[in-house]
């Protein structure tokens, strides 16, 4: 059960990265593509990928999820759409002049 424990704790690392990034932006919201904004957005993205991947790894190692690969129809298109949506939301945050956008 050590691999499951490691996956579970690793999911907490991803959650901590997301919460820290959100808290960092919330504490000091600034306008535009500043270093703080870029690091907060990338921290959320990387933390989210880590969190979801670690939860899936835990489920597979624990036997709750099938180890068979998930083959969604047009999964590459779905992944591309989600990436473009993320980039679009990031660009919107950088271009909006309301520094409290997303904080209220």
mmCIF file of C-alpha atoms in Angstrom:
data_model
loop_
_atom_site.group_PDB
_atom_site.id
_atom_site.type_symbol
_atom_site.label_atom_id
_atom_site.label_comp_id
_atom_site.label_asym_id
_atom_site.label_seq_id
_atom_site.Cartn_x
_atom_site.Cartn_y
_atom_site.Cartn_z
ATOM 1 C CA UNK A 1 0.000 0.000 0.000
ATOM 2 C CA UNK A 2 3.044 2.218 -0.135
ATOM 3 C CA UNK A 3 2.506 3.179 -3.812
ATOM 4 C CA UNK A 4 -1.090 4.177 -3.031
ATOM 5 C CA UNK A 5 0.093 6.258 -0.095
ATOM 6 C CA UNK A 6 2.667 8.016 -2.240
ATOM 7 C CA UNK A 7 0.039 8.753 -4.910
ATOM 8 C CA UNK A 8 -2.359 10.078 -2.256
ATOM 9 C CA UNK A 9 0.265 12.365 -0.745
ATOM 10 C CA UNK A 10 1.365 13.496 -4.195
ATOM 11 C CA UNK A 11 -2.215 14.587 -4.897
ATOM 12 C CA UNK A 12 -1.969 16.782 -1.809
ATOM 13 C CA UNK A 13 1.162 18.363 -3.316
ATOM 14 C CA UNK A 14 -0.853 19.288 -6.413
ATOM 15 C CA UNK A 15 -3.674 20.673 -4.280
ATOM 16 C CA UNK A 16 -1.183 22.694 -2.230
ATOM 17 C CA UNK A 17 0.332 24.156 -5.415
ATOM 18 C CA UNK A 18 -3.111 25.205 -6.619
ATOM 19 C CA UNK A 19 -4.169 26.736 -3.302
ATOM 20 C CA UNK A 20 -0.848 28.540 -2.914
ATOM 21 C CA UNK A 21 -1.108 29.995 -6.428
ATOM 22 C CA UNK A 22 -4.678 31.145 -5.861
ATOM 23 C CA UNK A 23 -3.724 32.679 -2.504
ATOM 24 C CA UNK A 24 -0.724 34.421 -4.026
ATOM 25 C CA UNK A 25 -2.862 36.036 -6.718
ATOM 26 C CA UNK A 26 -5.607 36.883 -4.258
ATOM 27 C CA UNK A 27 -3.151 38.595 -1.888
ATOM 28 C CA UNK A 28 -1.572 40.725 -4.614
ATOM 29 C CA UNK A 29 -3.758 41.081 -7.733
ATOM 30 C CA UNK A 30 -1.988 43.065 -10.424
ATOM 31 C CA UNK A 31 -2.851 44.098 -13.963
ATOM 32 C CA UNK A 32 -1.204 42.475 -16.970
ATOM 33 C CA UNK A 33 1.332 39.750 -17.538
ATOM 34 C CA UNK A 34 3.441 40.203 -14.437
ATOM 35 C CA UNK A 35 5.740 37.587 -12.968
ATOM 36 C CA UNK A 36 3.281 37.008 -10.137
ATOM 37 C CA UNK A 37 0.354 36.479 -12.511
ATOM 38 C CA UNK A 38 2.272 34.108 -14.769
ATOM 39 C CA UNK A 39 3.539 32.068 -11.818
ATOM 40 C CA UNK A 40 0.039 31.921 -10.308
ATOM 41 C CA UNK A 41 -1.502 30.695 -13.564
ATOM 42 C CA UNK A 42 1.231 28.134 -14.222
ATOM 43 C CA UNK A 43 1.061 26.991 -10.593
ATOM 44 C CA UNK A 44 -2.660 26.398 -10.974
ATOM 45 C CA UNK A 45 -2.191 24.522 -14.245
ATOM 46 C CA UNK A 46 0.671 22.323 -13.050
ATOM 47 C CA UNK A 47 -0.980 21.759 -9.667
ATOM 48 C CA UNK A 48 -4.247 20.769 -11.352
ATOM 49 C CA UNK A 49 -2.528 18.285 -13.638
ATOM 50 C CA UNK A 50 -0.618 16.864 -10.660
ATOM 51 C CA UNK A 51 -3.755 16.610 -8.522
ATOM 52 C CA UNK A 52 -5.886 14.894 -11.145
ATOM 53 C CA UNK A 53 -3.091 12.576 -12.295
ATOM 54 C CA UNK A 54 -2.273 11.523 -8.756
ATOM 55 C CA UNK A 55 -5.917 10.810 -7.940
ATOM 56 C CA UNK A 56 -6.178 8.624 -11.038
ATOM 57 C CA UNK A 57 -2.890 6.893 -10.146
ATOM 58 C CA UNK A 58 -4.186 6.213 -6.631
ATOM 59 C CA UNK A 59 -7.414 4.764 -7.999
ATOM 60 C CA UNK A 60 -5.583 2.502 -10.420
ATOM 61 C CA UNK A 61 -3.029 1.327 -7.840
ATOM 62 C CA UNK A 62 -5.752 0.699 -5.272
ATOM 63 C CA UNK A 63 -7.898 -1.220 -7.743
ATOM 64 C CA UNK A 64 -10.805 1.247 -7.698
ATOM 65 C CA UNK A 65 -10.226 2.176 -11.360
ATOM 66 C CA UNK A 66 -9.465 -0.076 -14.275
ATOM 67 C CA UNK A 67 -5.874 -0.027 -15.494
ATOM 68 C CA UNK A 68 -7.133 -0.247 -19.061
ATOM 69 C CA UNK A 69 -6.428 2.885 -21.095
ATOM 70 C CA UNK A 70 -9.368 5.264 -21.458
ATOM 71 C CA UNK A 71 -10.083 5.666 -25.151
ATOM 72 C CA UNK A 72 -12.467 8.542 -25.642
ATOM 73 C CA UNK A 73 -13.556 9.358 -29.165
ATOM 74 C CA UNK A 74 -11.685 12.483 -30.311
ATOM 75 C CA UNK A 75 -9.733 12.677 -27.030
ATOM 76 C CA UNK A 76 -6.920 14.586 -28.743
ATOM 77 C CA UNK A 77 -9.418 17.171 -29.949
ATOM 78 C CA UNK A 78 -10.812 17.435 -26.423
ATOM 79 C CA UNK A 79 -7.318 17.926 -24.988
ATOM 80 C CA UNK A 80 -6.523 20.545 -27.624
ATOM 81 C CA UNK A 81 -9.796 22.362 -26.907
ATOM 82 C CA UNK A 82 -9.042 22.414 -23.166
ATOM 83 C CA UNK A 83 -5.511 23.717 -23.779
ATOM 84 C CA UNK A 84 -6.779 26.470 -26.078
ATOM 85 C CA UNK A 85 -9.489 27.353 -23.550
ATOM 86 C CA UNK A 86 -6.820 27.641 -20.846
ATOM 87 C CA UNK A 87 -4.643 29.852 -23.065
ATOM 88 C CA UNK A 88 -7.657 32.017 -23.931
ATOM 89 C CA UNK A 89 -8.590 32.474 -20.271
ATOM 90 C CA UNK A 90 -4.975 33.289 -19.466
ATOM 91 C CA UNK A 91 -4.866 35.909 -22.241
ATOM 92 C CA UNK A 92 -8.158 37.379 -20.996
ATOM 93 C CA UNK A 93 -6.769 37.687 -17.470
ATOM 94 C CA UNK A 94 -3.629 39.397 -18.782
ATOM 95 C CA UNK A 95 -5.534 41.871 -20.962
ATOM 96 C CA UNK A 96 -8.356 42.865 -18.653
ATOM 97 C CA UNK A 97 -7.794 46.145 -16.861
ATOM 98 C CA UNK A 98 -9.700 45.061 -13.765
ATOM 99 C CA UNK A 99 -6.988 43.761 -11.443
ATOM 100 C CA UNK A 100 -9.602 42.124 -9.242
ATOM 101 C CA UNK A 101 -10.940 39.966 -12.090
ATOM 102 C CA UNK A 102 -11.421 36.464 -10.762
ATOM 103 C CA UNK A 103 -10.953 37.559 -7.146
ATOM 104 C CA UNK A 104 -14.486 38.730 -6.386
#
